[in-house]
């Protein structure tokens, strides 16, 4: 296998670093149902890693394991060279993992700006009462955070909706705001749960460009789940394919495309 | 003091005289960033030195492609500083159009905004042997590109600063060598027919015109304007460079194209220019918002707007108005007019202009009744904008004003308007034939518009494009634009194309306004998936029909144009679009192209059929093509019977 060993360079000349996160023999069960069974794969620094698979394959469960929302019964999660003990999702977030959700989870009544500001929560040190009163360092801290948020607003080209309540925005823009909020946390690893779901072609093209630009500009490592095969194959450096909770393929888009198990899982196979 | 005979010299003057005053502002990262005149001078000098360093020679052309940003305005002046010629290009042009312009002017370099523009240039680069460098402002997404001939603008400035010692003498030599009659800028006219032409404007053209027009409206260094109209359009060059440098006032650039309304509100310019479409759009938005407001607010708004339309323009013109009306108007000012002006970003406007198309009297009076000094001007690229404009207190919807200072007017026997002024262009670049057919040896230029000078007031009235004015088969006068404008005054109608030259009667294509009609549909629970579906909806057709019939009634009362009533019409299945070549980049209708492209629809309008099926090719923003199919209903509109008047009758009556 070419890529799985360690550092490598992508076709378009990006240098991919060492292993950032490693999943070792993960098994996740809900009662009698095994959602994920004995899966191992890794995510390298700076790469775009996709997890794909048919409905019910266990992709979202996998993302939830990475984000610390689910705790696997078996297996280990290694992050930046250390084995991760069972953690609360907010503790994982503090380690530099941010995510978006499949069915948008924004605060509808709040403006785009305020929604994105919530993404800076992990970077705010002043206690709540100080923030409420703008006491001590709270104001200076807010200025610093606002500056970072404005950079992201500029980056994602959403200046025109800065003060619009999120509930009034069309779907495609909400998705972009969600991405902005995740980026506001300045994550080392960004998890995207079906970033293109329900989008039209033009919105998908925009979102793809933003994902590539985020990876290129901020060097953010990205793990994404996606249904749209075309998008995945174009965007990602390496792909994990899941089916019925098992891993059936892992490699570059080209390798995966030629993998017989993957073809069978997607197209069905005669028994 | 050196004579003020070039833009770089005006820059030096401004830096001395207004050094600490703002020259440019741009909203970035949510905050208005500004450059003073002395900072702007330093930026421009650094870039000019950098351009010398990468080998830009005198007289070479540099294309500028991007939205209104201080960097591009400064880049244009930097290009001028090394005696080269800036050529601003419409940023939304597709690669093919850009290729034509860059090839025609033999551009040596292109200064562009971002990846989108870089991609377009790279796509056409093979056909442009003269193009050696691409400079860009926004580096996003460009990291992985081959940077052999692709450089960030900032880096060129760095190179300029680093090589100052080597190039300073050369820069001074070139800057001082610029003559008054040397080329200041080259602008490509959109052209409603044929290929765009490169209009060469000299320093004399730009500076004389800016000086005269600034004096006409008493503009000073304290004005502030919002630069949002395309940089490739002559008006923007005159307002944001010519007048701004002559007066030393501040040019503000919006954060994004889509934040223009908000930014306008924040800046509150003192001097404002917008095409009629803009003023229509704002009224549409305001009307929609008021329909959603509570009953009390709505009632108050209606009552006071009625009062304003009765007395507002008279108060603005200083004409006598009764005491009671004045008091009521003052109350309305606090309750309604001032808030509306504020929302529209017009609180500080001292002078506002509209031009480019005729503006509807209702729309014009609406803004004037709010106390905004909105005036009309008439101009074109070849005149460095100004031909006629309306002086304060002589403002009317149906004229375009008196000749601007220094402009002479002449009406030819054919009715075509000719002018001569210091602003008259030098030539069409590499097109002696067109130059000769437009400008004669004595410097008179044909406008291509038919019009007449009103007796008594000396105001110019424009009838229509001279080549569009024609006759119906029965000899009645046919002026399509006049009728189209009447149609477009309805918020529901975005665009109209009237046919009728040498035909039995007039017919029309209509484009509905998706904002206005969409809002109506939402309020009436009418579901629709696309423009096409809404355009074919029975109730929408009924509404449009009512509008057409109202226009017919109004036309029937017009002596000259009663023959132009619309007998049959259809609502088009697609919006007319510049990308499909149906409109110019400044959104003027290209009659001939539309006539050819939709010839089947035109035929159906005249053969009495009730429906017509058609298929049309469309171009998407990224240049890909697709097609849409539709079956359109053709409606008959009621007309008012009138006596046929021919052109000769009208001329006779006028004499």
Tab-separated table of C-alpha atoms in Angstrom, chain B residues 76-468:
chain	number	residue	atom	x	y	z
B	76	UNK	CA	-4.862	52.276	-12.378
B	77	UNK	CA	-3.024	55.382	-11.183
B	78	UNK	CA	0.185	53.378	-10.729
B	79	UNK	CA	-0.100	52.192	-14.321
B	80	UNK	CA	-0.588	55.791	-15.429
B	81	UNK	CA	2.436	56.856	-13.369
B	82	UNK	CA	4.722	54.749	-15.546
B	83	UNK	CA	3.083	56.195	-18.674
B	84	UNK	CA	1.205	52.999	-19.485
B	85	UNK	CA	-2.553	52.792	-20.076
B	86	UNK	CA	-5.083	51.138	-17.755
B	87	UNK	CA	-7.940	49.223	-19.410
B	88	UNK	CA	-10.647	48.316	-16.894
B	89	UNK	CA	-12.706	45.292	-17.986
B	90	UNK	CA	-16.137	44.173	-16.783
B	91	UNK	CA	-15.436	41.614	-14.073
B	92	UNK	CA	-18.472	39.488	-14.854
B	93	UNK	CA	-17.464	39.065	-18.490
B	94	UNK	CA	-17.053	35.471	-19.575
B	95	UNK	CA	-13.571	34.367	-20.710
B	96	UNK	CA	-14.483	34.817	-24.369
B	97	UNK	CA	-15.363	38.498	-23.962
B	98	UNK	CA	-12.227	39.156	-21.927
B	99	UNK	CA	-10.164	37.418	-24.605
B	100	UNK	CA	-11.501	39.791	-27.238
B	101	UNK	CA	-10.660	42.914	-25.240
B	102	UNK	CA	-7.217	41.762	-24.107
B	103	UNK	CA	-6.326	40.657	-27.586
B	104	UNK	CA	-7.624	43.852	-29.182
B	105	UNK	CA	-5.631	46.157	-26.910
B	106	UNK	CA	-2.640	43.800	-26.823
B	107	UNK	CA	-2.573	43.903	-23.040
B	108	UNK	CA	0.890	43.341	-21.606
B	109	UNK	CA	-0.284	42.642	-18.061
B	110	UNK	CA	-3.532	41.920	-16.286
B	111	UNK	CA	-4.233	42.978	-12.717
B	112	UNK	CA	-7.075	40.814	-11.441
B	113	UNK	CA	-8.934	40.171	-8.244
B	114	UNK	CA	-9.004	36.491	-7.412
B	115	UNK	CA	-8.901	32.884	-8.481
B	116	UNK	CA	-12.038	33.236	-10.590
B	117	UNK	CA	-10.435	35.909	-12.754
B	118	UNK	CA	-7.052	34.171	-12.817
B	119	UNK	CA	-8.759	31.020	-14.085
B	120	UNK	CA	-10.430	32.955	-16.888
B	121	UNK	CA	-7.143	34.521	-17.976
B	122	UNK	CA	-5.283	31.217	-17.836
B	123	UNK	CA	-8.009	29.677	-19.988
B	124	UNK	CA	-7.487	32.230	-22.770
B	125	UNK	CA	-3.800	32.832	-22.284
B	126	UNK	CA	-2.773	30.735	-25.280
B	127	UNK	CA	-4.472	33.230	-27.564
B	128	UNK	CA	-2.810	36.269	-26.006
B	129	UNK	CA	0.860	36.278	-27.012
B	130	UNK	CA	1.326	39.827	-25.708
B	131	UNK	CA	0.258	39.021	-22.158
B	132	UNK	CA	3.311	38.376	-20.015
B	133	UNK	CA	2.235	38.862	-16.394
B	134	UNK	CA	-0.856	38.259	-14.291
B	135	UNK	CA	-0.979	40.128	-10.987
B	136	UNK	CA	-3.636	39.311	-8.426
B	137	UNK	CA	-4.987	40.726	-5.182
B	138	UNK	CA	-6.677	37.854	-3.369
B	139	UNK	CA	-4.391	34.861	-2.960
B	140	UNK	CA	-7.052	32.416	-1.851
B	141	UNK	CA	-6.995	29.110	-3.691
B	142	UNK	CA	-4.015	30.161	-5.803
B	143	UNK	CA	-1.279	28.634	-3.675
B	144	UNK	CA	-0.865	25.600	-5.917
B	145	UNK	CA	-0.819	27.506	-9.213
B	146	UNK	CA	2.306	27.830	-11.306
B	147	UNK	CA	3.680	31.197	-10.239
B	148	UNK	CA	6.161	31.789	-13.053
B	149	UNK	CA	4.088	34.639	-14.467
B	150	UNK	CA	1.582	34.962	-11.681
B	151	UNK	CA	2.414	37.376	-8.856
B	152	UNK	CA	0.514	38.845	-5.921
B	153	UNK	CA	0.094	42.595	-6.263
B	154	UNK	CA	1.539	43.048	-2.778
B	155	UNK	CA	4.703	41.324	-3.834
B	156	UNK	CA	5.069	43.683	-6.797
B	157	UNK	CA	4.774	46.565	-4.337
B	158	UNK	CA	7.466	44.965	-2.176
B	159	UNK	CA	9.702	44.657	-5.195
B	160	UNK	CA	8.983	48.312	-5.902
B	161	UNK	CA	9.972	49.410	-2.420
B	162	UNK	CA	13.123	47.309	-2.558
B	163	UNK	CA	14.200	48.655	-5.923
B	164	UNK	CA	13.356	52.283	-5.264
B	165	UNK	CA	16.963	53.459	-5.686
B	166	UNK	CA	17.294	51.842	-9.069
B	167	UNK	CA	13.980	52.947	-10.538
B	168	UNK	CA	13.143	56.250	-8.893
B	169	UNK	CA	14.789	58.406	-11.550
B	170	UNK	CA	13.015	56.504	-14.319
B	171	UNK	CA	9.668	56.807	-12.544
B	172	UNK	CA	10.099	60.562	-12.160
B	173	UNK	CA	11.134	60.881	-15.773
B	174	UNK	CA	8.092	58.979	-16.996
B	175	UNK	CA	5.666	60.644	-14.619
B	176	UNK	CA	6.837	64.134	-15.544
B	177	UNK	CA	6.757	63.287	-19.225
B	178	UNK	CA	3.003	62.626	-19.344
B	179	UNK	CA	1.362	65.152	-21.649
B	180	UNK	CA	-2.123	66.626	-21.434
B	181	UNK	CA	-3.108	64.924	-24.664
B	182	UNK	CA	-1.613	61.544	-23.810
B	183	UNK	CA	-3.979	58.672	-23.157
B	184	UNK	CA	-5.434	58.602	-19.657
B	185	UNK	CA	-7.535	55.464	-19.918
B	186	UNK	CA	-9.069	53.171	-22.478
B	187	UNK	CA	-12.624	51.967	-21.927
B	188	UNK	CA	-14.466	49.412	-23.992
B	189	UNK	CA	-18.034	50.404	-24.795
B	190	UNK	CA	-20.576	47.728	-24.172
B	191	UNK	CA	-22.112	48.253	-27.589
B	192	UNK	CA	-25.711	47.253	-28.231
B	193	UNK	CA	-24.539	46.103	-31.640
B	194	UNK	CA	-21.390	44.347	-32.747
B	195	UNK	CA	-18.060	43.992	-31.006
B	196	UNK	CA	-17.009	46.356	-28.211
B	197	UNK	CA	-14.889	49.318	-29.269
B	198	UNK	CA	-11.957	50.706	-27.276
B	199	UNK	CA	-12.603	54.357	-26.537
B	200	UNK	CA	-9.354	56.262	-26.003
B	201	UNK	CA	-9.735	59.139	-23.543
B	202	UNK	CA	-6.915	61.613	-22.962
B	203	UNK	CA	-5.902	63.360	-19.765
B	204	UNK	CA	-7.428	66.498	-21.232
B	205	UNK	CA	-10.763	64.723	-21.782
B	206	UNK	CA	-10.946	63.400	-18.257
B	207	UNK	CA	-9.574	66.358	-16.355
B	208	UNK	CA	-11.430	69.089	-18.250
B	209	UNK	CA	-14.696	67.177	-17.888
B	210	UNK	CA	-14.142	66.472	-14.215
B	211	UNK	CA	-13.270	70.064	-13.530
B	212	UNK	CA	-16.306	71.470	-15.347
B	213	UNK	CA	-18.765	68.997	-13.834
B	214	UNK	CA	-17.338	69.437	-10.328
B	215	UNK	CA	-17.837	73.187	-10.630
B	216	UNK	CA	-21.350	72.688	-11.990
B	217	UNK	CA	-22.406	70.903	-8.803
B	218	UNK	CA	-19.946	72.676	-6.494
B	219	UNK	CA	-18.221	69.467	-5.457
B	220	UNK	CA	-15.444	69.805	-2.872
B	221	UNK	CA	-12.882	67.618	-1.091
B	222	UNK	CA	-15.473	66.911	1.617
B	223	UNK	CA	-17.733	64.842	-0.635
B	224	UNK	CA	-17.918	61.152	-0.168
B	225	UNK	CA	-19.071	58.635	-2.758
B	226	UNK	CA	-19.710	54.917	-2.812
B	227	UNK	CA	-17.963	53.192	-5.710
B	228	UNK	CA	-20.139	50.250	-6.670
B	229	UNK	CA	-20.783	50.551	-10.383
B	230	UNK	CA	-18.558	48.527	-12.726
B	231	UNK	CA	-15.039	49.914	-12.970
B	232	UNK	CA	-15.082	49.348	-16.706
B	233	UNK	CA	-17.885	51.843	-17.110
B	234	UNK	CA	-16.896	55.413	-17.949
B	235	UNK	CA	-19.114	56.875	-15.216
B	236	UNK	CA	-17.184	55.114	-12.509
B	237	UNK	CA	-13.907	56.333	-13.954
B	238	UNK	CA	-15.125	59.937	-13.983
B	239	UNK	CA	-16.701	59.839	-10.508
B	240	UNK	CA	-14.190	57.656	-8.668
B	241	UNK	CA	-11.008	58.852	-10.361
B	242	UNK	CA	-11.616	62.005	-12.429
B	243	UNK	CA	-13.755	64.010	-10.031
B	244	UNK	CA	-12.337	62.326	-6.909
B	245	UNK	CA	-8.779	63.331	-7.880
B	246	UNK	CA	-9.777	66.758	-9.119
B	247	UNK	CA	-11.680	67.580	-5.909
B	248	UNK	CA	-9.701	65.351	-3.539
B	249	UNK	CA	-12.763	63.593	-2.114
B	250	UNK	CA	-13.038	60.123	-0.625
B	251	UNK	CA	-14.054	57.004	-2.571
B	252	UNK	CA	-15.663	54.279	-0.454
B	253	UNK	CA	-15.700	50.675	-1.611
B	254	UNK	CA	-18.301	48.149	-0.404
B	255	UNK	CA	-17.277	45.034	1.469
B	256	UNK	CA	-18.825	42.768	-1.169
B	257	UNK	CA	-21.111	43.353	-4.099
B	258	UNK	CA	-23.993	41.951	-2.085
B	259	UNK	CA	-23.447	44.254	0.903
B	260	UNK	CA	-23.847	47.399	-1.179
B	261	UNK	CA	-27.169	48.489	0.367
B	262	UNK	CA	-25.865	48.056	3.881
B	263	UNK	CA	-22.598	49.840	3.121
B	264	UNK	CA	-24.442	52.672	1.442
B	265	UNK	CA	-26.449	53.084	4.603
B	266	UNK	CA	-23.294	53.143	6.727
B	267	UNK	CA	-21.397	55.616	4.558
B	268	UNK	CA	-24.250	57.967	3.700
B	269	UNK	CA	-22.578	59.516	0.639
B	270	UNK	CA	-23.057	63.178	-0.254
B	271	UNK	CA	-22.838	62.629	-3.979
B	272	UNK	CA	-24.488	59.620	-5.518
B	273	UNK	CA	-25.014	58.101	-8.906
B	274	UNK	CA	-27.236	55.203	-9.888
B	275	UNK	CA	-28.994	53.905	-12.984
B	276	UNK	CA	-32.823	54.139	-13.040
B	277	UNK	CA	-32.985	50.416	-12.369
B	278	UNK	CA	-31.453	50.997	-8.954
B	279	UNK	CA	-34.063	53.574	-7.966
B	280	UNK	CA	-36.815	51.267	-9.190
B	281	UNK	CA	-35.398	48.354	-7.236
B	282	UNK	CA	-35.270	50.323	-4.011
B	283	UNK	CA	-38.903	51.329	-4.395
B	284	UNK	CA	-39.840	47.701	-5.061
B	285	UNK	CA	-38.086	46.625	-1.864
B	286	UNK	CA	-39.625	49.459	0.122
B	287	UNK	CA	-43.100	48.671	-1.191
B	288	UNK	CA	-42.710	44.997	-0.352
B	289	UNK	CA	-41.545	45.843	3.171
B	290	UNK	CA	-44.405	48.275	3.716
B	291	UNK	CA	-46.911	45.637	2.643
B	292	UNK	CA	-45.568	43.462	5.457
B	293	UNK	CA	-45.765	46.290	8.021
B	294	UNK	CA	-48.535	46.822	10.566
B	295	UNK	CA	-51.740	48.669	9.677
B	296	UNK	CA	-50.839	51.908	11.484
B	297	UNK	CA	-47.416	52.173	9.871
B	298	UNK	CA	-48.853	51.306	6.492
B	299	UNK	CA	-51.575	53.927	6.794
B	300	UNK	CA	-49.125	56.567	7.944
B	301	UNK	CA	-46.757	55.754	5.115
B	302	UNK	CA	-49.506	55.953	2.484
B	303	UNK	CA	-50.926	59.202	3.802
B	304	UNK	CA	-47.622	61.001	4.072
B	305	UNK	CA	-46.332	59.704	0.733
B	306	UNK	CA	-49.447	61.125	-0.894
B	307	UNK	CA	-48.724	64.469	0.712
B	308	UNK	CA	-45.093	64.251	-0.373
B	309	UNK	CA	-45.945	63.544	-3.982
B	310	UNK	CA	-48.151	66.652	-3.968
B	311	UNK	CA	-45.824	69.144	-2.283
B	312	UNK	CA	-42.381	67.510	-1.909
B	313	UNK	CA	-40.897	68.360	-5.320
B	314	UNK	CA	-42.260	71.921	-5.057
B	315	UNK	CA	-40.606	72.425	-1.686
B	316	UNK	CA	-37.343	71.027	-3.074
B	317	UNK	CA	-37.481	73.456	-5.998
B	318	UNK	CA	-38.238	76.398	-3.706
B	319	UNK	CA	-41.670	77.029	-5.231
B	320	UNK	CA	-44.545	78.485	-3.173
B	321	UNK	CA	-46.328	75.978	-0.917
B	322	UNK	CA	-49.104	76.664	1.628
B	323	UNK	CA	-48.284	76.978	5.327
B	324	UNK	CA	-50.406	73.987	6.385
B	325	UNK	CA	-48.776	71.759	3.777
B	326	UNK	CA	-45.354	72.894	4.912
B	327	UNK	CA	-46.156	72.023	8.523
B	328	UNK	CA	-47.561	68.639	7.555
B	329	UNK	CA	-44.533	67.965	5.363
B	330	UNK	CA	-42.274	68.772	8.314
B	331	UNK	CA	-44.180	66.263	10.454
B	332	UNK	CA	-43.954	63.705	7.657
B	333	UNK	CA	-40.251	64.389	7.445
B	334	UNK	CA	-39.775	63.270	11.033
B	335	UNK	CA	-42.150	60.317	10.874
B	336	UNK	CA	-41.619	58.939	7.376
B	337	UNK	CA	-39.317	60.737	4.953
B	338	UNK	CA	-36.225	60.932	7.112
B	339	UNK	CA	-36.370	57.253	8.145
B	340	UNK	CA	-36.880	56.232	4.502
B	341	UNK	CA	-33.967	58.406	3.377
B	342	UNK	CA	-31.856	56.948	6.146
B	343	UNK	CA	-32.657	53.340	5.226
B	344	UNK	CA	-31.877	54.102	1.600
B	345	UNK	CA	-28.516	55.589	2.606
B	346	UNK	CA	-29.592	58.971	1.255
B	347	UNK	CA	-29.535	61.034	4.442
B	348	UNK	CA	-26.541	63.108	3.395
B	349	UNK	CA	-27.057	63.200	-0.353
B	350	UNK	CA	-26.585	66.690	-1.709
B	351	UNK	CA	-26.560	65.758	-5.387
B	352	UNK	CA	-27.785	62.502	-6.897
B	353	UNK	CA	-27.798	61.620	-10.573
B	354	UNK	CA	-29.462	59.009	-12.664
B	355	UNK	CA	-28.617	58.243	-16.273
B	356	UNK	CA	-28.196	55.485	-18.794
B	357	UNK	CA	-31.884	55.019	-19.470
B	358	UNK	CA	-34.988	57.116	-19.187
B	359	UNK	CA	-36.392	57.093	-15.670
B	360	UNK	CA	-40.121	56.824	-15.039
B	361	UNK	CA	-41.720	60.085	-13.897
B	362	UNK	CA	-43.372	58.268	-10.974
B	363	UNK	CA	-40.056	56.864	-9.817
B	364	UNK	CA	-38.233	60.121	-10.300
B	365	UNK	CA	-40.850	62.098	-8.389
B	366	UNK	CA	-40.964	59.534	-5.608
B	367	UNK	CA	-37.361	60.226	-4.664
B	368	UNK	CA	-37.605	63.955	-5.198
B	369	UNK	CA	-40.723	64.123	-3.045
B	370	UNK	CA	-38.659	62.673	-0.185
B	371	UNK	CA	-36.425	65.713	-0.445
B	372	UNK	CA	-33.587	64.094	-2.384
B	373	UNK	CA	-32.021	66.261	-5.045
B	374	UNK	CA	-32.175	63.618	-7.764
B	375	UNK	CA	-31.325	64.889	-11.236
B	376	UNK	CA	-30.845	63.421	-14.668
B	377	UNK	CA	-27.862	63.553	-16.899
B	378	UNK	CA	-27.262	62.370	-20.403
B	379	UNK	CA	-23.924	61.164	-21.566
B	380	UNK	CA	-21.826	58.484	-23.130
B	381	UNK	CA	-18.339	57.024	-23.013
B	382	UNK	CA	-17.261	58.998	-26.082
B	383	UNK	CA	-18.061	62.262	-24.267
B	384	UNK	CA	-16.264	61.327	-21.022
B	385	UNK	CA	-19.821	61.048	-19.678
B	386	UNK	CA	-21.242	64.546	-19.683
B	387	UNK	CA	-23.351	65.852	-22.562
B	388	UNK	CA	-26.299	67.411	-20.764
B	389	UNK	CA	-27.342	67.574	-17.127
B	390	UNK	CA	-30.042	69.210	-15.071
B	391	UNK	CA	-29.160	72.260	-12.984
B	392	UNK	CA	-30.608	72.456	-9.448
B	393	UNK	CA	-34.227	73.697	-9.474
B	394	UNK	CA	-34.696	72.888	-13.165
B	395	UNK	CA	-35.379	69.241	-12.738
B	396	UNK	CA	-38.004	67.360	-14.718
B	397	UNK	CA	-38.574	63.730	-15.500
B	398	UNK	CA	-39.019	64.218	-19.225
B	399	UNK	CA	-35.833	66.114	-20.125
B	400	UNK	CA	-32.177	65.316	-19.653
B	401	UNK	CA	-31.170	68.897	-18.919
B	402	UNK	CA	-29.110	71.624	-20.511
B	403	UNK	CA	-25.700	71.169	-22.141
B	404	UNK	CA	-22.990	70.586	-19.548
B	405	UNK	CA	-20.385	73.376	-19.245
B	406	UNK	CA	-18.221	73.437	-22.349
B	407	UNK	CA	-20.554	71.256	-24.424
B	408	UNK	CA	-22.118	72.419	-27.695
B	409	UNK	CA	-25.206	70.673	-29.032
B	410	UNK	CA	-26.589	70.372	-32.530
B	411	UNK	CA	-29.624	68.537	-33.823
B	412	UNK	CA	-29.211	67.157	-37.322
B	413	UNK	CA	-32.057	67.181	-39.829
B	414	UNK	CA	-32.630	63.502	-39.209
B	415	UNK	CA	-33.306	64.374	-35.581
B	416	UNK	CA	-30.054	62.854	-34.359
B	417	UNK	CA	-28.263	64.659	-31.536
B	418	UNK	CA	-24.632	65.768	-32.111
B	419	UNK	CA	-22.268	67.289	-29.563
B	420	UNK	CA	-18.801	68.799	-29.315
B	421	UNK	CA	-16.863	69.279	-26.077
B	422	UNK	CA	-13.410	69.111	-24.445
B	423	UNK	CA	-14.433	65.636	-23.296
B	424	UNK	CA	-14.802	64.254	-26.809
B	425	UNK	CA	-12.769	61.063	-27.135
B	426	UNK	CA	-9.528	60.842	-29.079
B	427	UNK	CA	-10.383	57.796	-31.179
B	428	UNK	CA	-11.588	54.225	-31.205
B	429	UNK	CA	-8.455	52.157	-30.694
B	430	UNK	CA	-7.290	50.507	-33.914
B	431	UNK	CA	-10.580	51.353	-35.628
B	432	UNK	CA	-10.141	54.445	-37.819
B	433	UNK	CA	-13.263	53.593	-39.777
B	434	UNK	CA	-15.609	53.749	-36.797
B	435	UNK	CA	-13.833	56.828	-35.486
B	436	UNK	CA	-14.455	58.599	-38.787
B	437	UNK	CA	-18.108	57.611	-38.930
B	438	UNK	CA	-18.762	58.800	-35.374
B	439	UNK	CA	-16.645	61.934	-35.098
B	440	UNK	CA	-16.267	64.428	-37.948
B	441	UNK	CA	-13.268	66.641	-38.723
B	442	UNK	CA	-14.653	69.532	-36.675
B	443	UNK	CA	-15.023	67.315	-33.612
B	444	UNK	CA	-18.811	66.824	-33.719
B	445	UNK	CA	-19.848	63.440	-32.425
B	446	UNK	CA	-23.025	61.573	-33.332
B	447	UNK	CA	-24.841	60.234	-30.271
B	448	UNK	CA	-27.009	57.779	-32.138
B	449	UNK	CA	-29.993	59.135	-30.225
B	450	UNK	CA	-32.883	61.095	-31.681
B	451	UNK	CA	-34.059	64.109	-29.750
B	452	UNK	CA	-34.922	67.786	-29.789
B	453	UNK	CA	-34.199	70.904	-27.807
B	454	UNK	CA	-37.231	72.241	-26.031
B	455	UNK	CA	-38.070	75.818	-26.880
B	456	UNK	CA	-37.992	78.244	-24.007
B	457	UNK	CA	-36.086	76.123	-21.517
B	458	UNK	CA	-33.232	74.906	-23.737
B	459	UNK	CA	-33.532	71.439	-22.244
B	460	UNK	CA	-32.736	68.429	-24.380
B	461	UNK	CA	-35.399	65.753	-24.764
B	462	UNK	CA	-34.421	62.329	-26.031
B	463	UNK	CA	-36.974	60.330	-28.000
B	464	UNK	CA	-35.128	57.069	-28.582
B	465	UNK	CA	-32.086	55.468	-30.151
B	466	UNK	CA	-32.050	57.010	-33.639
B	467	UNK	CA	-31.695	53.649	-35.351
B	468	UNK	CA	-34.535	52.152	-33.322
